GROMACS .gro file of C-alpha atoms in nm:
model
  280
    1GLU     CA    1   8.663  -7.710   3.863
    2LYS     CA    2   8.988  -7.952   3.750
    3SER     CA    3   9.148  -7.670   3.559
    4LEU     CA    4   9.125  -7.441   3.869
    5ASP     CA    5   9.241  -7.711   4.099
    6LEU     CA    6   9.549  -7.738   3.898
    7LEU     CA    7   9.611  -7.399   3.838
    8ALA     CA    8   9.600  -7.364   4.209
    9ILE     CA    9   9.874  -7.639   4.248
   10TYR     CA   10  10.113  -7.434   4.038
   11PHE     CA   11  10.030  -7.133   4.241
   12THR     CA   12  10.109  -7.336   4.541
   13ILE     CA   13  10.447  -7.452   4.411
   14VAL     CA   14  10.557  -7.092   4.308
   15LYS     CA   15  10.460  -6.984   4.684
   16VAL     CA   16  10.648  -7.300   4.849
   17LEU     CA   17  10.978  -7.229   4.610
   18PHE     CA   18  10.947  -6.845   4.729
   19LEU     CA   19  10.929  -6.954   5.106
   20GLN     CA   20  11.215  -7.201   5.084
   21GLY     CA   21  11.441  -6.909   4.915
   22SER     CA   22  11.467  -7.119   4.563
   23LEU     CA   23  11.433  -6.790   4.362
   24THR     CA   24  11.603  -6.899   4.081
   25ILE     CA   25  11.348  -7.154   3.967
   26ILE     CA   26  11.049  -6.900   3.951
   27PRO     CA   27  11.079  -6.660   3.680
   28ASP     CA   28  11.087  -6.972   3.423
   29LEU     CA   29  10.792  -7.128   3.611
   30VAL     CA   30  10.612  -6.773   3.644
   31HIS     CA   31  10.649  -6.748   3.243
   32LEU     CA   32  10.467  -7.057   3.203
   33ILE     CA   33  10.181  -6.986   3.448
   34GLU     CA   34  10.108  -6.682   3.303
   35GLN     CA   35  10.050  -6.833   2.926
   36VAL     CA   36   9.768  -7.015   3.128
   37ARG     CA   37   9.641  -6.750   3.393
   38ILE     CA   38   9.591  -6.451   3.136
   39ARG     CA   39   9.366  -6.706   2.940
   40SER     CA   40   9.136  -6.749   3.225
   41LYS     CA   41   8.773  -6.686   3.152
   42LYS     CA   42   8.677  -6.621   3.507
   43ALA     CA   43   8.823  -6.366   3.747
   44LEU     CA   44   9.012  -6.556   3.948
   45HIS     CA   45   8.997  -6.367   4.242
   46THR     CA   46   8.619  -6.446   4.266
   47THR     CA   47   8.659  -6.844   4.246
   48GLN     CA   48   8.777  -7.114   4.515
   49ILE     CA   49   9.140  -7.064   4.435
   50ARG     CA   50   9.125  -6.686   4.536
   51ASN     CA   51   9.356  -6.763   4.825
   52GLU     CA   52   9.609  -6.919   4.628
   53HIS     CA   53   9.586  -6.647   4.325
   54ALA     CA   54   9.640  -6.366   4.595
   55TYR     CA   55   9.945  -6.533   4.721
   56TYR     CA   56  10.063  -6.579   4.364
   57CYS     CA   57  10.046  -6.228   4.260
   58GLU     CA   58  10.172  -6.097   4.585
   59ILE     CA   59  10.495  -6.337   4.521
   60VAL     CA   60  10.497  -6.211   4.137
   61GLN     CA   61  10.513  -5.855   4.215
   62LEU     CA   62  10.760  -5.901   4.503
   63CYS     CA   63  11.006  -6.118   4.263
   64SER     CA   64  10.968  -5.822   4.019
   65LEU     CA   65  11.127  -5.617   4.242
   66ARG     CA   66  11.427  -5.804   4.330
   67THR     CA   67  11.773  -5.719   4.202
   68SER     CA   68  11.906  -6.077   4.258
   69TRP     CA   69  11.775  -6.431   4.193
   70GLN     CA   70  12.059  -6.599   4.398
   71GLN     CA   71  11.993  -6.813   4.652
   72PRO     CA   72  12.009  -6.658   4.999
   73ALA     CA   73  12.359  -6.719   5.133
   74SER     CA   74  12.345  -6.954   5.465
   75GLN     CA   75  12.430  -6.765   5.777
   76ASP     CA   76  12.481  -6.851   6.130
   77LEU     CA   77  12.172  -6.763   6.350
   78GLU     CA   78  12.327  -6.471   6.497
   79ASN     CA   79  12.296  -6.284   6.165
   80ILE     CA   80  11.951  -6.431   6.065
   81MET     CA   81  11.574  -6.284   6.188
   82TYR     CA   82  11.273  -6.478   6.155
   83VAL     CA   83  10.961  -6.316   6.027
   84CYS     CA   84  10.675  -6.524   6.166
   85GLY     CA   85  10.332  -6.384   6.036
   86ASP     CA   86  10.061  -6.399   5.812
   87SER     CA   87  10.081  -6.285   5.452
   88HIS     CA   88  10.260  -5.956   5.525
   89THR     CA   89  10.555  -6.151   5.596
   90LEU     CA   90  10.620  -6.219   5.217
   91SER     CA   91  10.764  -5.862   5.179
   92THR     CA   92  11.043  -5.927   5.434
   93ALA     CA   93  11.169  -6.263   5.265
   94PHE     CA   94  11.502  -6.298   5.244
   95GLN     CA   95  11.552  -5.933   5.225
   96THR     CA   96  11.900  -5.812   5.385
   97LEU     CA   97  11.928  -5.500   5.608
   98GLU     CA   98  12.257  -5.356   5.774
   99VAL     CA   99  12.241  -5.325   6.114
  100ARG     CA  100  12.513  -5.195   6.343
  101GLY     CA  101  12.762  -5.299   6.087
  102ARG     CA  102  12.654  -5.643   6.038
  103ARG     CA  103  12.398  -5.796   5.761
  104LEU     CA  104  12.119  -5.931   5.901
  105THR     CA  105  11.896  -6.159   5.673
  106LEU     CA  106  11.514  -6.163   5.698
  107ARG     CA  107  11.375  -6.559   5.686
  108PRO     CA  108  10.979  -6.602   5.652
  109ALA     CA  109  10.802  -6.821   5.889
  110LEU     CA  110  10.448  -6.803   5.712
  111VAL     CA  111  10.144  -6.888   5.919
  112THR     CA  112   9.857  -6.846   5.677
  113GLY     CA  113   9.543  -6.674   5.786
  114LEU     CA  114   9.635  -6.648   6.172
  115LYS     CA  115   9.455  -6.433   6.365
  116HIS     CA  116   9.556  -6.354   6.742
  117TRP     CA  117   9.216  -6.472   6.830
  118HIS     CA  118   9.295  -6.792   6.711
  119LEU     CA  119   9.534  -6.880   6.956
  120ARG     CA  120   9.290  -6.895   7.269
  121PRO     CA  121   9.346  -7.206   7.459
  122GLU     CA  122   9.020  -7.368   7.317
  123GLY     CA  123   9.086  -7.258   6.944
  124ARG     CA  124   9.058  -7.557   6.710
  125PHE     CA  125   9.110  -7.382   6.368
  126TYR     CA  126   9.392  -7.494   6.150
  127PRO     CA  127   9.630  -7.199   6.154
  128LYS     CA  128   9.668  -7.246   6.539
  129ARG     CA  129   9.804  -7.574   6.479
  130ASN     CA  130   9.994  -7.460   6.171
  131PHE     CA  131  10.139  -7.162   6.398
  132TYR     CA  132  10.292  -7.418   6.653
  133ARG     CA  133  10.421  -7.646   6.359
  134VAL     CA  134  10.627  -7.351   6.237
  135VAL     CA  135  10.738  -7.211   6.536
  136GLU     CA  136  10.867  -7.540   6.659
  137LYS     CA  137  11.076  -7.573   6.359
  138LEU     CA  138  11.244  -7.242   6.448
  139PRO     CA  139  11.597  -7.281   6.629
  140ASP     CA  140  11.620  -7.255   6.981
  141GLY     CA  141  11.759  -6.897   7.087
  142ALA     CA  142  11.665  -6.732   6.758
  143LYS     CA  143  11.541  -6.371   6.686
  144VAL     CA  144  11.213  -6.361   6.588
  145ILE     CA  145  10.941  -6.104   6.484
  146PHE     CA  146  10.596  -6.185   6.503
  147LEU     CA  147  10.362  -5.988   6.249
  148PHE     CA  148   9.990  -6.108   6.293
  149GLY     CA  149   9.689  -5.897   6.404
  150GLU     CA  150   9.586  -5.740   6.069
  151ILE     CA  151   9.325  -5.994   6.012
  152ASP     CA  152   9.174  -5.945   6.365
  153CYS     CA  153   9.134  -5.567   6.290
  154ARG     CA  154   9.005  -5.634   5.939
  155GLU     CA  155   8.691  -5.866   6.011
  156GLY     CA  156   8.740  -6.048   6.330
  157MET     CA  157   8.658  -5.810   6.624
  158LEU     CA  158   8.406  -5.593   6.454
  159LYS     CA  159   8.208  -5.914   6.414
  160ALA     CA  160   8.238  -6.016   6.761
  161VAL     CA  161   8.114  -5.690   6.880
  162GLU     CA  162   7.847  -5.729   6.639
  163LYS     CA  163   7.742  -6.053   6.785
  164MET     CA  164   7.780  -5.863   7.140
  165LYS     CA  165   8.060  -6.122   7.232
  166TYR     CA  166   8.210  -5.802   7.365
  167LYS     CA  167   8.034  -5.462   7.493
  168ASN     CA  168   8.265  -5.263   7.258
  169LEU     CA  169   8.586  -5.241   7.044
  170ASP     CA  170   8.797  -5.142   7.323
  171GLU     CA  171   8.709  -5.486   7.540
  172ALA     CA  172   8.754  -5.668   7.195
  173ILE     CA  173   9.108  -5.547   7.152
  174GLU     CA  174   9.200  -5.614   7.496
  175LYS     CA  175   9.067  -5.943   7.529
  176THR     CA  176   9.228  -6.044   7.171
  177ILE     CA  177   9.604  -5.883   7.291
  178GLU     CA  178   9.537  -6.080   7.631
  179ILE     CA  179   9.511  -6.389   7.425
  180PHE     CA  180   9.826  -6.338   7.182
  181LEU     CA  181  10.070  -6.234   7.479
  182GLU     CA  182   9.947  -6.532   7.699
  183ALA     CA  183  10.001  -6.793   7.413
  184THR     CA  184  10.345  -6.659   7.279
  185LYS     CA  185  10.470  -6.592   7.637
  186SER     CA  186  10.551  -6.948   7.750
  187LEU     CA  187  10.647  -7.022   7.389
  188ILE     CA  188  10.888  -6.763   7.377
  189GLU     CA  189  11.051  -6.861   7.741
  190ARG     CA  190  11.062  -7.226   7.626
  191LYS     CA  191  11.247  -7.181   7.284
  192GLY     CA  192  11.473  -6.913   7.449
  193PHE     CA  193  11.362  -6.651   7.119
  194GLN     CA  194  11.462  -6.290   7.129
  195ALA     CA  195  11.110  -6.217   7.026
  196TYR     CA  196  10.997  -5.876   6.879
  197VAL     CA  197  10.607  -5.774   6.811
  198HIS     CA  198  10.582  -5.602   6.458
  199PRO     CA  199  10.312  -5.310   6.491
  200ILE     CA  200  10.005  -5.432   6.257
  201ILE     CA  201  10.045  -5.299   5.891
  202PRO     CA  202   9.857  -5.000   5.837
  203VAL     CA  203   9.782  -5.035   5.487
  204LEU     CA  204   9.403  -5.061   5.457
  205GLU     CA  205   9.217  -4.743   5.471
  206PRO     CA  206   8.902  -4.854   5.585
  207THR     CA  207   9.040  -5.020   5.901
  208ARG     CA  208   9.337  -4.760   5.969
  209GLN     CA  209   9.165  -4.615   6.265
  210ILE     CA  210   9.091  -4.988   6.445
  211VAL     CA  211   9.465  -5.070   6.341
  212LYS     CA  212   9.573  -4.741   6.522
  213LYS     CA  213   9.367  -4.842   6.821
  214TYR     CA  214   9.507  -5.167   6.859
  215ASN     CA  215   9.877  -5.074   6.796
  216LEU     CA  216   9.832  -4.832   7.075
  217ALA     CA  217   9.696  -5.113   7.321
  218LEU     CA  218   9.950  -5.374   7.198
  219ARG     CA  219  10.253  -5.155   7.248
  220ARG     CA  220  10.131  -5.057   7.582
  221ALA     CA  221  10.098  -5.426   7.682
  222VAL     CA  222  10.447  -5.527   7.548
  223ARG     CA  223  10.595  -5.255   7.714
  224ARG     CA  224  10.449  -5.330   8.052
  225GLY     CA  225  10.582  -5.692   8.006
  226ARG     CA  226  10.269  -5.875   7.966
  227GLY     CA  227  10.437  -6.071   7.708
  228GLY     CA  228  10.737  -6.142   7.932
  229PRO     CA  229  11.083  -5.972   7.911
  230ARG     CA  230  11.196  -6.160   7.618
  231LEU     CA  231  10.929  -5.990   7.434
  232THR     CA  232  10.994  -5.634   7.281
  233TRP     CA  233  10.798  -5.381   7.076
  234LEU     CA  234  10.944  -5.294   6.736
  235PRO     CA  235  10.882  -4.914   6.680
  236CYS     CA  236  10.924  -4.889   6.331
  237PHE     CA  237  10.538  -4.765   6.286
  238ASP     CA  238  10.509  -4.532   6.589
  239ALA     CA  239  10.521  -4.232   6.365
  240TYR     CA  240  10.199  -4.358   6.230
  241VAL     CA  241  10.069  -4.496   6.573
  242ASP     CA  242  10.100  -4.166   6.741
  243ALA     CA  243   9.990  -3.943   6.488
  244PRO     CA  244   9.671  -3.694   6.605
  245ALA     CA  245   9.550  -3.699   6.239
  246ASP     CA  246   9.415  -3.973   6.007
  247LEU     CA  247   9.684  -4.243   5.930
  248GLY     CA  248   9.587  -4.243   5.569
  249ALA     CA  249   9.742  -3.880   5.530
  250ALA     CA  250  10.099  -4.002   5.710
  251LEU     CA  251  10.120  -4.335   5.529
  252ALA     CA  252  10.378  -4.271   5.264
  253ALA     CA  253  10.241  -4.414   4.917
  254ARG     CA  254  10.616  -4.550   4.842
  255HIS     CA  255  10.585  -4.794   5.125
  256ALA     CA  256  10.229  -4.933   4.964
  257LEU     CA  257  10.280  -5.252   4.727
  258ASP     CA  258   9.924  -5.368   4.636
  259GLY     CA  259   9.676  -5.188   4.833
  260THR     CA  260   9.721  -5.455   5.084
  261HIS     CA  261  10.066  -5.541   5.153
  262LEU     CA  262  10.376  -5.320   5.230
  263HIS     CA  263  10.640  -5.273   4.984
  264PRO     CA  264  10.982  -5.380   5.078
  265SER     CA  265  11.095  -5.006   5.067
  266TYR     CA  266  10.964  -5.000   5.410
  267LEU     CA  267  11.242  -5.224   5.541
  268PRO     CA  268  11.525  -4.999   5.501
  269ALA     CA  269  11.360  -4.694   5.562
  270LEU     CA  270  11.123  -4.774   5.900
  271LEU     CA  271  11.230  -5.152   6.032
  272ARG     CA  272  11.608  -5.098   6.008
  273PRO     CA  273  11.637  -4.813   6.219
  274ALA     CA  274  11.407  -4.980   6.484
  275LEU     CA  275  11.630  -5.243   6.498
  276GLU     CA  276  11.928  -5.047   6.546
  277GLU     CA  277  11.763  -4.827   6.807
  278LEU     CA  278  11.696  -5.168   6.996
  279GLY     CA  279  12.037  -5.336   6.924
  280ALA     CA  280  11.908  -5.628   6.767
   0.00000   0.00000   0.00000
């Protein structure tokens, strides 16, 4: 419907403004959009604009937590860390952390809907092409956190095992990790990145055990150097990865935003100590 298409455009405008750091414009725009959105006769998460709506809702929640709407100050490359990932990247956007006596600003490099599996050589799906476009725009020599893999754990690998593309989940995990590391290895070397692998977010309860298995295998592969010498594992969720009990019992509720994404509170509590440990 035309009305839904128009609403999707406005949702996307908010998304673009947020990703560009144009935060001061967003409150007034959200005020106008909400006057239309709340009058919708359809549950927007069930329509063809559900993805645009989901991003919009996440951004509005994140903006409601901000204490400042000022445009992020420009900084030299040494004090910027790019977070290249799927929708989980938004929780980190333009947050500032004190790391070893300096202010480190996290800047988003969003690649919507990317799976590790999409990066296989024969892959032709749009998120793969978008990934390379986004990464090519990052400065050479930048610090980059890669934050992908949650969608693989949520839907990709289980479906592949069901279709007998792999004999079991362990084989699916190993193959998917190999695809990701092979795709990023040459890219990291060519761009001169100091790159980090962020553990997959252990938020969704139904997939936490799969996420745990995947994180264990991914950490092992990165630490063995399969992603090259410039790729480092971020130990920000190792307490959950190594926990013998169900992850659901260990994950602090204060770090959950909306049942799907992490609250920015995890950044000073978990990410900052990991960066400190690595001397990032």
